[in-house]
Amino acid sequence: MLSRFVLAVLLTLVGLSPAMAGADDIAATARGVVRVVTIAMVDDQVAGFGHGSGFAVAPNRIVTNAHVVELAERYPDNVVIGVVPSEGSKSYQGRVIAYDSRRDLALIEVSEAKLPPVALFTGPVTEGDQVIALGYPGNVDLATAQSAADYIRPLSPVRSQGVASGRRALTGIEVLLHTASIARGNSGGPLLDPCGRVIGVNSALTRADDGDSTFGFAIADTELMAFLREAKQPYASVGVPCTSIEERLREDSAADARAVVEAAAAKREAANAAALRREEALNVARGQAERLRENAMAVAALLLVGGALAVGGAGLLESRGSRRAAIWTVSAGGIAIVAAVVVFLLRPSAEIQLPRETMATTPGTGAPGTAIGPMICTLIPDRSRITVSSTAETRLDWGAKGCADGQVQYLEGEGGWQRIIVPEDEPTVTVARFDPVTRTYTQTRYMLPAATMDAIRKLHQPSTPNACVKTDKALQNLEGEQAQIRQQLPPLPNEKLVYSCRSAR
């Protein structure tokens, strides 16, 4: 009854969706940041209220500080945990499934939520690196809240920027010291690198006595990953350095040009190799034809000579009175002469028939609309910008006329075939492109707010097919829908994943 009562309070006080945010890296991570609320109840009366921050490592799993949910861990029957996402119109009830007071970390499960998980950065963090804190500082709430409802209404988290000031030990736990502004209420929120990857969990701050500057402490990435491994909680991780999307797009444009040049060079080399093979095969065929022709003419000559000798011998036998033997001999001679004529006339022609050319498939040798078949595509790290996505290999089955995997229709355009993919269960729009000439597969990903995703999903027309199209009208409908979706996307994406594909056969 207590849980139903608190949930009713939370759902009643939740307001409308927050304003749309831009598709920058920090805003993309902010979609998975939550406010963690604890409500203590005694005799159905609210006896205490507290809140902190947290972030999703899975659609239904939240990391926060242990001290944020300490009372819920100690008094589970009297303290309810509420999880308020940064966007949307719902709040959820959670429960602690892993608790580590030494590391000051806890893992909360929210059964009904589907939050965008964040990624952990596994690369080095050095002093002077830029860092960003996300969370819900209590002093901001005190200054802006008009009522208790403002504490549990979905709002985008507050961001603050600073620099990493090195690693320290705090009560035996490795922490990151930083200068990003945090306050009570930031506890459990993520500390990020400029690409929005988690490098720590904000946990404490120094006192600012007598004008001293404050510094923040974040539970280090090493401690966080160890905690998640012990809790048997899978998490996304990225180890590639952070680069700006502008720099990556600029460099990748040059890489695309080089790939086209290399593909053209490979095509020329393949053509030259084919010409050499053809010339070699032509020489071999000429030699074989010449030998067969000479052998046939020699056989014809032998048969002619043998036939002539047989006819001459028959005349000799006739003169000696051996008429029967003469008849058989002249018959054999005639057959030999006829055979010689036949062999001569049927001798091999001087025309040469080459066997059908067989050669390995080379990028760029087929027409743009030709089917290639199943391929394995491997990420090219030097051409990619990754913030949260997996770096594993992916598969692509390329069919005729832009039909991928037997069910996704791509549209032909400059530089290859393209399709904008809008999933129903993920707040990310992907612009996928495949270039059959260079065998390059690219995923440009936009991580968008929920309101923008809802608007884009509404653009899907009932007349637009989900499978590969077969009629001009269906193709026109798809082109129109894709153009409308394109207009809703920000100028720059969050990620660009570039793959090199090879045949899987």
Coordinates of C-alpha atoms in Angstrom, one line a residue:
M1 CA 0.0 0.0 0.0
L2 CA 2.9 2.3 0.8
S3 CA 4.4 1.8 -2.7
R4 CA 1.1 2.5 -4.4
F5 CA 0.6 5.7 -2.3
V6 CA 4.0 7.1 -3.1
L7 CA 3.8 6.2 -6.8
A8 CA 0.4 7.9 -7.0
V9 CA 1.9 11.1 -5.4
L10 CA 4.8 11.0 -7.9
L11 CA 2.7 10.4 -10.9
T12 CA 0.2 13.1 -9.9
L13 CA 2.9 15.7 -9.4
V14 CA 4.8 15.0 -12.7
G15 CA 4.3 17.7 -15.3
L16 CA 4.7 18.0 -19.0
S17 CA 7.9 17.2 -21.0
P18 CA 10.8 19.5 -20.7
A19 CA 11.9 21.8 -23.5
M20 CA 13.7 20.3 -26.4
A21 CA 17.5 20.2 -26.1
G22 CA 20.1 20.3 -28.8
A23 CA 21.7 17.2 -30.1
D24 CA 25.2 17.8 -28.5
D25 CA 27.1 15.1 -26.7
I26 CA 26.4 16.3 -23.2
A27 CA 22.7 16.7 -23.9
A28 CA 22.7 13.1 -25.4
T29 CA 24.2 11.8 -22.2
A30 CA 21.7 13.9 -20.2
R31 CA 18.8 11.8 -21.5
G32 CA 20.1 9.0 -19.3
V33 CA 20.6 11.1 -16.2
V34 CA 17.9 10.9 -13.5
R35 CA 16.9 12.5 -10.2
V36 CA 16.8 9.9 -7.4
V37 CA 14.2 10.8 -4.7
T38 CA 13.8 9.1 -1.4
I39 CA 10.6 9.5 0.6
A40 CA 10.5 8.2 4.2
M41 CA 7.0 7.3 5.5
V42 CA 5.8 6.8 9.0
D43 CA 2.1 5.9 9.6
D44 CA 1.3 6.9 6.0
Q45 CA 2.8 10.3 6.6
V46 CA 5.8 11.8 4.9
A47 CA 8.5 11.9 7.5
G48 CA 11.5 12.7 5.4
F49 CA 12.5 13.7 1.9
G50 CA 15.9 13.6 0.1
H51 CA 17.2 13.5 -3.4
G52 CA 20.4 13.0 -5.4
S53 CA 21.3 12.2 -9.0
G54 CA 22.0 9.1 -11.0
F55 CA 22.5 7.8 -14.5
A56 CA 21.5 4.7 -16.5
V57 CA 23.9 2.0 -17.4
A58 CA 21.1 -0.1 -18.8
P59 CA 17.5 0.8 -19.8
N60 CA 16.3 -0.2 -16.3
R61 CA 19.4 0.1 -14.1
I62 CA 20.6 3.3 -12.4
V63 CA 23.9 4.0 -10.8
T64 CA 24.0 6.5 -7.9
N65 CA 25.9 7.1 -4.6
A66 CA 25.3 4.7 -1.8
H67 CA 24.7 7.6 0.6
V68 CA 21.8 8.8 -1.6
V69 CA 19.8 5.6 -0.9
E70 CA 21.3 4.7 2.5
L71 CA 17.9 5.0 4.3
A72 CA 16.2 2.9 1.7
E73 CA 18.8 0.3 2.1
R74 CA 18.5 0.3 5.9
Y75 CA 14.7 0.7 6.1
P76 CA 13.2 -0.8 2.9
D77 CA 9.8 -1.0 4.3
N78 CA 9.6 2.6 5.3
V79 CA 11.6 4.4 2.5
V80 CA 10.5 4.4 -1.1
I81 CA 12.9 5.3 -4.0
G82 CA 11.5 7.4 -6.8
V83 CA 13.4 7.8 -10.1
V84 CA 12.6 10.9 -12.1
P85 CA 14.0 10.9 -15.7
S86 CA 15.3 14.1 -17.3
E87 CA 12.6 14.0 -20.0
G88 CA 9.2 12.5 -20.6
S89 CA 6.1 12.5 -18.4
K90 CA 6.6 9.6 -16.0
S91 CA 8.4 8.8 -12.8
Y92 CA 9.1 5.3 -11.5
Q93 CA 9.7 3.5 -8.3
G94 CA 13.0 1.8 -7.9
R95 CA 14.7 -0.7 -5.6
V96 CA 18.3 -1.2 -4.6
I97 CA 19.8 -4.4 -6.1
A98 CA 23.5 -3.7 -5.3
Y99 CA 25.0 -1.6 -2.5
D100 CA 28.7 -0.8 -1.7
S101 CA 29.1 1.6 1.2
R102 CA 32.9 1.5 1.0
R103 CA 32.9 2.7 -2.6
D104 CA 29.8 4.8 -2.0
L105 CA 28.0 3.3 -5.0
A106 CA 24.6 1.7 -5.4
L107 CA 22.7 0.1 -8.3
I108 CA 18.9 0.7 -8.6
E109 CA 16.5 -1.3 -10.7
V110 CA 13.5 0.3 -12.3
S111 CA 11.3 -2.4 -13.9
E112 CA 9.2 -0.2 -16.2
A113 CA 11.7 2.4 -17.4
K114 CA 13.5 2.4 -20.8
L115 CA 16.2 4.9 -20.4
P116 CA 19.1 5.6 -22.8
P117 CA 22.2 4.0 -21.3
V118 CA 25.4 6.1 -21.0
A119 CA 28.8 4.7 -21.9
L120 CA 31.9 4.6 -19.7
F121 CA 35.2 5.9 -21.0
T122 CA 38.0 3.4 -20.5
G123 CA 40.9 5.6 -21.8
P124 CA 43.2 7.7 -19.8
V125 CA 42.1 10.9 -17.9
T126 CA 45.0 13.3 -17.3
E127 CA 45.3 16.5 -15.4
G128 CA 44.0 19.5 -17.2
D129 CA 41.5 17.5 -19.3
Q130 CA 38.1 19.2 -19.6
V131 CA 35.3 17.6 -17.5
I132 CA 31.6 18.2 -17.2
A133 CA 29.3 17.4 -14.3
L134 CA 25.6 16.6 -14.7
G135 CA 23.1 16.4 -11.9
Y136 CA 20.5 18.1 -9.8
P137 CA 22.2 20.5 -7.3
G138 CA 20.0 21.3 -4.4
N139 CA 21.0 25.0 -4.3
V140 CA 19.5 25.4 -7.8
D141 CA 16.4 23.6 -6.6
L142 CA 16.0 25.9 -3.6
A143 CA 16.4 29.0 -5.8
T144 CA 14.0 27.9 -8.5
A145 CA 11.5 25.5 -7.0
Q146 CA 8.0 26.9 -6.4
S147 CA 6.5 23.8 -4.8
A148 CA 7.4 20.2 -3.8
A149 CA 6.2 19.2 -7.3
D150 CA 9.3 20.9 -8.8
Y151 CA 11.5 18.3 -7.2
I152 CA 9.9 15.4 -9.0
R153 CA 9.0 17.0 -12.3
P154 CA 11.2 15.9 -15.3
L155 CA 13.8 18.5 -15.9
S156 CA 17.1 18.4 -17.8
P157 CA 20.0 18.2 -15.4
V158 CA 22.3 21.1 -14.6
R159 CA 25.7 21.0 -16.3
S160 CA 28.9 22.6 -15.1
Q161 CA 32.4 22.6 -16.6
G162 CA 35.8 22.3 -15.1
V163 CA 39.1 20.5 -15.4
A164 CA 40.4 17.2 -14.0
S165 CA 42.9 17.9 -11.2
G166 CA 44.4 14.5 -10.8
R167 CA 43.6 11.3 -8.9
R168 CA 43.5 11.0 -5.1
A169 CA 42.6 8.5 -2.4
L170 CA 39.5 9.3 -0.3
T171 CA 38.9 6.9 2.6
G172 CA 40.9 4.3 0.7
I173 CA 38.9 4.7 -2.6
E174 CA 40.3 6.2 -5.8
V175 CA 38.6 9.4 -6.7
L176 CA 39.0 12.1 -9.4
L177 CA 39.6 15.6 -8.1
H178 CA 38.0 18.2 -10.4
T179 CA 36.9 21.9 -10.6
A180 CA 33.4 21.5 -12.1
S181 CA 30.8 23.1 -9.8
I182 CA 28.8 20.6 -7.8
A183 CA 26.6 20.8 -4.8
R184 CA 24.4 18.7 -2.5
G185 CA 22.0 16.9 -4.9
N186 CA 24.8 16.2 -7.5
S187 CA 25.7 13.1 -5.5
G188 CA 25.4 10.1 -7.8
G189 CA 25.5 12.1 -11.0
P190 CA 28.1 11.5 -13.7
L191 CA 31.3 13.3 -14.3
L192 CA 31.9 13.3 -18.1
D193 CA 34.6 13.8 -20.7
P194 CA 33.8 16.3 -23.5
C195 CA 32.2 13.5 -25.6
G196 CA 29.7 12.6 -22.9
R197 CA 31.4 9.4 -21.6
V198 CA 31.3 8.8 -17.9
I199 CA 34.7 9.0 -16.2
G200 CA 33.5 9.1 -12.6
V201 CA 30.5 9.5 -10.2
N202 CA 30.3 12.7 -8.3
S203 CA 30.2 12.0 -4.6
A204 CA 31.6 14.8 -2.4
L205 CA 33.1 18.3 -2.4
T206 CA 35.6 20.2 -0.3
R207 CA 34.4 22.9 2.2
A208 CA 34.9 26.5 1.1
D209 CA 36.0 28.1 4.4
D210 CA 37.5 31.6 4.6
G211 CA 37.2 32.1 0.8
D212 CA 38.8 28.8 -0.1
S213 CA 37.9 27.4 -3.6
T214 CA 35.8 24.3 -3.7
F215 CA 36.8 21.1 -5.4
G216 CA 34.7 18.1 -6.4
F217 CA 35.4 14.5 -5.8
A218 CA 34.1 11.8 -8.1
I219 CA 34.4 8.1 -7.6
A220 CA 36.9 7.1 -10.2
D221 CA 36.1 5.0 -13.3
T222 CA 38.2 2.1 -12.0
E223 CA 36.1 1.9 -8.9
L224 CA 32.8 2.2 -10.9
M225 CA 33.8 -0.6 -13.3
A226 CA 34.8 -2.8 -10.5
F227 CA 31.5 -2.2 -8.7
L228 CA 29.5 -3.0 -11.9
R229 CA 31.5 -6.2 -12.5
E230 CA 30.9 -7.4 -9.0
A231 CA 27.2 -6.6 -9.4
K232 CA 27.3 -8.6 -12.7
Q233 CA 25.9 -5.6 -14.5
P234 CA 26.9 -5.3 -18.1
Y235 CA 27.8 -1.8 -19.3
A236 CA 28.8 0.0 -22.5
S237 CA 32.4 1.2 -22.7
V238 CA 34.4 3.2 -25.2
G239 CA 38.2 3.6 -25.2
V240 CA 38.8 5.8 -28.2
P241 CA 40.0 9.4 -27.6
C242 CA 37.5 12.2 -27.8
T243 CA 37.5 14.3 -31.0
S244 CA 35.1 17.0 -32.2
I245 CA 32.5 16.0 -34.7
E246 CA 33.5 18.9 -36.9
E247 CA 37.1 17.7 -37.0
R248 CA 36.1 14.1 -37.7
L249 CA 33.7 15.0 -40.5
R250 CA 36.4 17.2 -42.1
E251 CA 39.0 14.5 -41.9
D252 CA 36.6 11.8 -43.0
S253 CA 35.6 13.8 -46.1
A254 CA 39.2 13.7 -47.2
A255 CA 39.3 10.0 -46.3
D256 CA 36.2 9.4 -48.5
A257 CA 38.0 11.1 -51.4
R258 CA 41.1 9.0 -50.9
A259 CA 38.9 5.8 -50.7
V260 CA 37.3 6.7 -54.1
V261 CA 40.8 7.2 -55.6
E262 CA 42.0 4.0 -54.2
A263 CA 39.0 2.1 -55.4
A264 CA 39.5 3.5 -58.9
A265 CA 43.2 2.5 -58.7
A266 CA 42.1 -1.0 -57.6
K267 CA 39.7 -1.2 -60.5
R268 CA 42.5 -0.2 -62.9
E269 CA 44.8 -2.8 -61.4
A270 CA 42.1 -5.4 -61.7
A271 CA 41.5 -4.5 -65.3
N272 CA 45.3 -4.7 -66.0
A273 CA 45.5 -8.0 -64.3
A274 CA 42.6 -9.3 -66.3
A275 CA 44.2 -8.1 -69.5
L276 CA 47.4 -9.9 -68.6
R277 CA 45.5 -13.1 -67.8
R278 CA 43.6 -12.8 -71.1
E279 CA 46.9 -12.4 -73.1
E280 CA 48.4 -15.4 -71.3
A281 CA 45.3 -17.5 -72.0
L282 CA 45.3 -16.3 -75.6
N283 CA 48.9 -17.4 -76.1
V284 CA 48.2 -20.8 -74.5
A285 CA 45.1 -21.2 -76.7
R286 CA 47.0 -20.2 -79.8
G287 CA 49.7 -22.8 -79.1
Q288 CA 47.2 -25.5 -78.4
A289 CA 45.3 -24.7 -81.6
E290 CA 48.4 -24.7 -83.7
R291 CA 49.5 -28.1 -82.4
L292 CA 46.1 -29.6 -82.9
R293 CA 46.0 -28.2 -86.5
E294 CA 49.4 -29.5 -87.3
N295 CA 48.6 -32.9 -85.9
A296 CA 45.4 -33.1 -87.9
M297 CA 47.2 -32.2 -91.1
A298 CA 50.0 -34.8 -90.4
V299 CA 47.3 -37.5 -89.8
A300 CA 45.6 -36.5 -93.1
A301 CA 48.9 -36.7 -94.9
L302 CA 49.7 -40.1 -93.5
L303 CA 46.2 -41.3 -94.5
L304 CA 46.6 -39.9 -98.0
V305 CA 50.0 -41.5 -98.5
G306 CA 48.8 -44.8 -97.1
G307 CA 45.7 -44.7 -99.4
A308 CA 47.9 -44.0 -102.4
L309 CA 50.2 -46.8 -101.6
A310 CA 47.2 -49.1 -101.1
V311 CA 45.8 -48.2 -104.5
G312 CA 49.2 -48.8 -106.2
G313 CA 49.6 -52.1 -104.4
A314 CA 46.1 -53.1 -105.6
G315 CA 47.2 -52.5 -109.2
L316 CA 50.2 -54.7 -108.6
L317 CA 48.1 -57.5 -107.2
E318 CA 45.7 -57.2 -110.2
S319 CA 48.6 -57.7 -112.6
R320 CA 49.6 -60.8 -110.8
G321 CA 46.1 -62.3 -111.0
S322 CA 45.2 -61.8 -107.3
R323 CA 41.9 -60.1 -108.1
R324 CA 40.2 -60.7 -104.7
A325 CA 43.2 -59.3 -102.8
A326 CA 43.4 -56.4 -105.2
I327 CA 39.7 -55.5 -104.5
W328 CA 40.3 -55.4 -100.7
T329 CA 43.4 -53.5 -101.1
V330 CA 42.0 -50.8 -103.4
S331 CA 39.0 -50.5 -101.0
A332 CA 41.2 -49.9 -98.0
G333 CA 43.2 -47.4 -100.0
G334 CA 40.1 -45.6 -101.0
I335 CA 38.8 -45.4 -97.4
A336 CA 42.2 -44.1 -96.3
I337 CA 42.1 -41.4 -99.0
V338 CA 38.5 -40.4 -98.1
A339 CA 39.5 -40.3 -94.4
A340 CA 42.5 -38.1 -95.2
V341 CA 40.2 -35.7 -97.0
V342 CA 37.7 -35.7 -94.1
V343 CA 40.5 -35.1 -91.5
F344 CA 41.9 -32.3 -93.6
L345 CA 38.6 -30.6 -94.0
L346 CA 37.7 -31.1 -90.3
R347 CA 41.1 -29.9 -89.0
P348 CA 40.9 -27.4 -86.1
S349 CA 40.1 -23.8 -87.0
A350 CA 42.5 -21.0 -86.6
E351 CA 39.9 -19.1 -84.6
I352 CA 40.6 -19.2 -80.8
Q353 CA 37.8 -19.6 -78.2
L354 CA 39.0 -18.4 -74.7
P355 CA 37.5 -19.9 -71.5
R356 CA 35.1 -17.6 -69.5
E357 CA 37.1 -15.2 -67.4
T358 CA 36.9 -16.0 -63.6
M359 CA 38.4 -13.6 -61.2
A360 CA 38.0 -12.5 -57.5
T361 CA 35.5 -9.8 -56.8
T362 CA 37.1 -6.4 -56.5
P363 CA 35.5 -3.3 -55.1
G364 CA 34.1 -1.2 -57.9
T365 CA 34.0 -3.9 -60.5
G366 CA 30.2 -4.3 -60.5
A367 CA 27.4 -1.9 -61.4
P368 CA 26.0 0.3 -58.5
G369 CA 22.7 -1.6 -58.4
T370 CA 24.3 -5.0 -58.5
A371 CA 23.8 -7.4 -55.5
I372 CA 27.0 -8.1 -53.5
G373 CA 25.6 -10.5 -50.9
P374 CA 26.5 -11.0 -47.2
M375 CA 29.4 -8.9 -45.9
I376 CA 31.2 -8.5 -42.6
C377 CA 31.9 -4.8 -41.9
T378 CA 34.8 -3.9 -39.5
L379 CA 35.0 -0.5 -37.8
I380 CA 37.7 1.9 -38.9
P381 CA 38.6 3.7 -35.7
D382 CA 40.7 6.4 -37.4
R383 CA 37.7 7.5 -39.4
S384 CA 35.1 7.1 -36.7
R385 CA 33.8 9.3 -33.8
I386 CA 32.3 7.1 -31.1
T387 CA 30.6 8.3 -27.9
V388 CA 28.4 5.4 -26.8
S389 CA 28.1 2.9 -29.6
S390 CA 29.6 -0.6 -29.8
T391 CA 32.8 -1.0 -31.8
A392 CA 32.0 -4.7 -32.7
E393 CA 31.8 -5.9 -36.3
T394 CA 28.5 -5.7 -38.0
R395 CA 26.9 -7.6 -40.9
L396 CA 25.3 -6.2 -44.1
D397 CA 23.6 -8.3 -46.8
W398 CA 23.6 -6.1 -49.9
G399 CA 21.0 -7.0 -52.5
A400 CA 20.1 -5.6 -55.9
K401 CA 18.8 -2.1 -56.3
G402 CA 19.6 -1.0 -52.7
C403 CA 17.8 -3.7 -50.8
A404 CA 19.7 -4.4 -47.6
D405 CA 19.2 -7.5 -45.5
G406 CA 16.2 -8.4 -47.6
Q407 CA 14.0 -5.8 -45.8
V408 CA 15.5 -2.3 -45.7
Q409 CA 15.3 -0.2 -48.9
Y410 CA 18.1 2.3 -49.5
L411 CA 17.8 5.3 -51.8
E412 CA 20.5 5.9 -54.4
G413 CA 22.3 9.2 -54.2
E414 CA 25.6 10.9 -54.5
G415 CA 28.3 8.7 -53.0
G416 CA 26.3 5.6 -52.7
W417 CA 23.0 4.4 -51.2
Q418 CA 21.4 6.0 -48.1
R419 CA 18.6 5.3 -45.6
I420 CA 17.5 7.1 -42.5
I421 CA 16.5 4.6 -39.9
V422 CA 14.2 5.6 -37.0
P423 CA 13.8 2.8 -34.4
E424 CA 10.8 2.5 -32.2
D425 CA 12.7 1.5 -29.0
E426 CA 15.8 3.7 -29.2
P427 CA 16.0 7.5 -29.1
T428 CA 18.6 7.7 -31.8
V429 CA 18.2 8.4 -35.5
T430 CA 20.8 6.7 -37.8
V431 CA 21.6 7.8 -41.3
A432 CA 23.1 4.7 -42.9
R433 CA 25.1 4.9 -46.2
F434 CA 26.7 2.2 -48.3
D435 CA 29.1 2.8 -51.1
P436 CA 29.4 -0.3 -53.4
V437 CA 32.4 1.2 -55.1
T438 CA 34.6 1.4 -52.0
R439 CA 32.7 -1.1 -49.9
T440 CA 32.4 1.5 -47.2
Y441 CA 29.4 1.4 -44.8
T442 CA 28.7 4.5 -42.6
Q443 CA 26.4 5.1 -39.7
T444 CA 25.9 8.7 -38.8
R445 CA 24.0 8.8 -35.5
Y446 CA 21.8 11.6 -34.0
M447 CA 21.0 11.2 -30.3
L448 CA 17.8 13.3 -29.9
P449 CA 15.5 14.3 -27.1
A450 CA 12.2 12.4 -26.7
A451 CA 10.1 15.2 -28.1
T452 CA 12.1 15.3 -31.3
M453 CA 12.0 11.5 -31.6
D454 CA 8.2 11.6 -31.2
A455 CA 7.9 14.2 -33.9
I456 CA 10.1 12.2 -36.3
R457 CA 8.2 9.0 -35.6
K458 CA 4.9 10.7 -36.5
L459 CA 6.3 11.4 -40.0
H460 CA 6.1 7.8 -40.9
Q461 CA 3.3 7.4 -43.5
P462 CA 1.0 4.4 -43.6
S463 CA 1.6 4.1 -47.3
T464 CA 5.3 4.0 -46.9
P465 CA 6.4 0.3 -46.9
N466 CA 8.7 -1.1 -44.3
A467 CA 10.3 -3.7 -46.6
C468 CA 12.2 -3.2 -49.9
V469 CA 10.0 -1.4 -52.5
K470 CA 9.1 -2.7 -55.9
T471 CA 7.0 0.1 -57.4
D472 CA 7.8 3.6 -58.4
K473 CA 5.0 5.0 -56.3
A474 CA 6.3 3.2 -53.2
L475 CA 9.8 4.6 -53.9
Q476 CA 8.4 8.1 -54.2
N477 CA 6.6 7.8 -50.9
L478 CA 9.8 6.6 -49.2
E479 CA 11.8 9.5 -50.7
G480 CA 9.2 12.0 -49.5
E481 CA 9.3 10.6 -46.0
Q482 CA 13.1 10.5 -45.8
A483 CA 13.2 14.2 -46.9
Q484 CA 10.9 15.2 -44.1
I485 CA 12.9 13.3 -41.5
R486 CA 16.1 14.9 -42.8
Q487 CA 14.7 18.4 -42.1
Q488 CA 14.1 17.5 -38.4
L489 CA 17.7 16.5 -37.8
P490 CA 20.3 18.8 -36.3
P491 CA 23.1 20.2 -38.6
L492 CA 25.7 17.9 -36.9
P493 CA 25.5 14.3 -35.6
N494 CA 26.8 12.9 -32.4
E495 CA 28.6 9.9 -33.8
K496 CA 30.0 8.7 -37.1
L497 CA 30.9 5.1 -37.4
V498 CA 32.8 4.1 -40.6
Y499 CA 33.1 0.4 -41.5
S500 CA 35.1 -1.4 -44.2
C501 CA 33.2 -4.3 -45.6
R502 CA 34.4 -7.6 -47.0
S503 CA 32.6 -10.6 -48.5
A504 CA 31.4 -13.1 -45.9
R505 CA 31.5 -15.9 -48.4

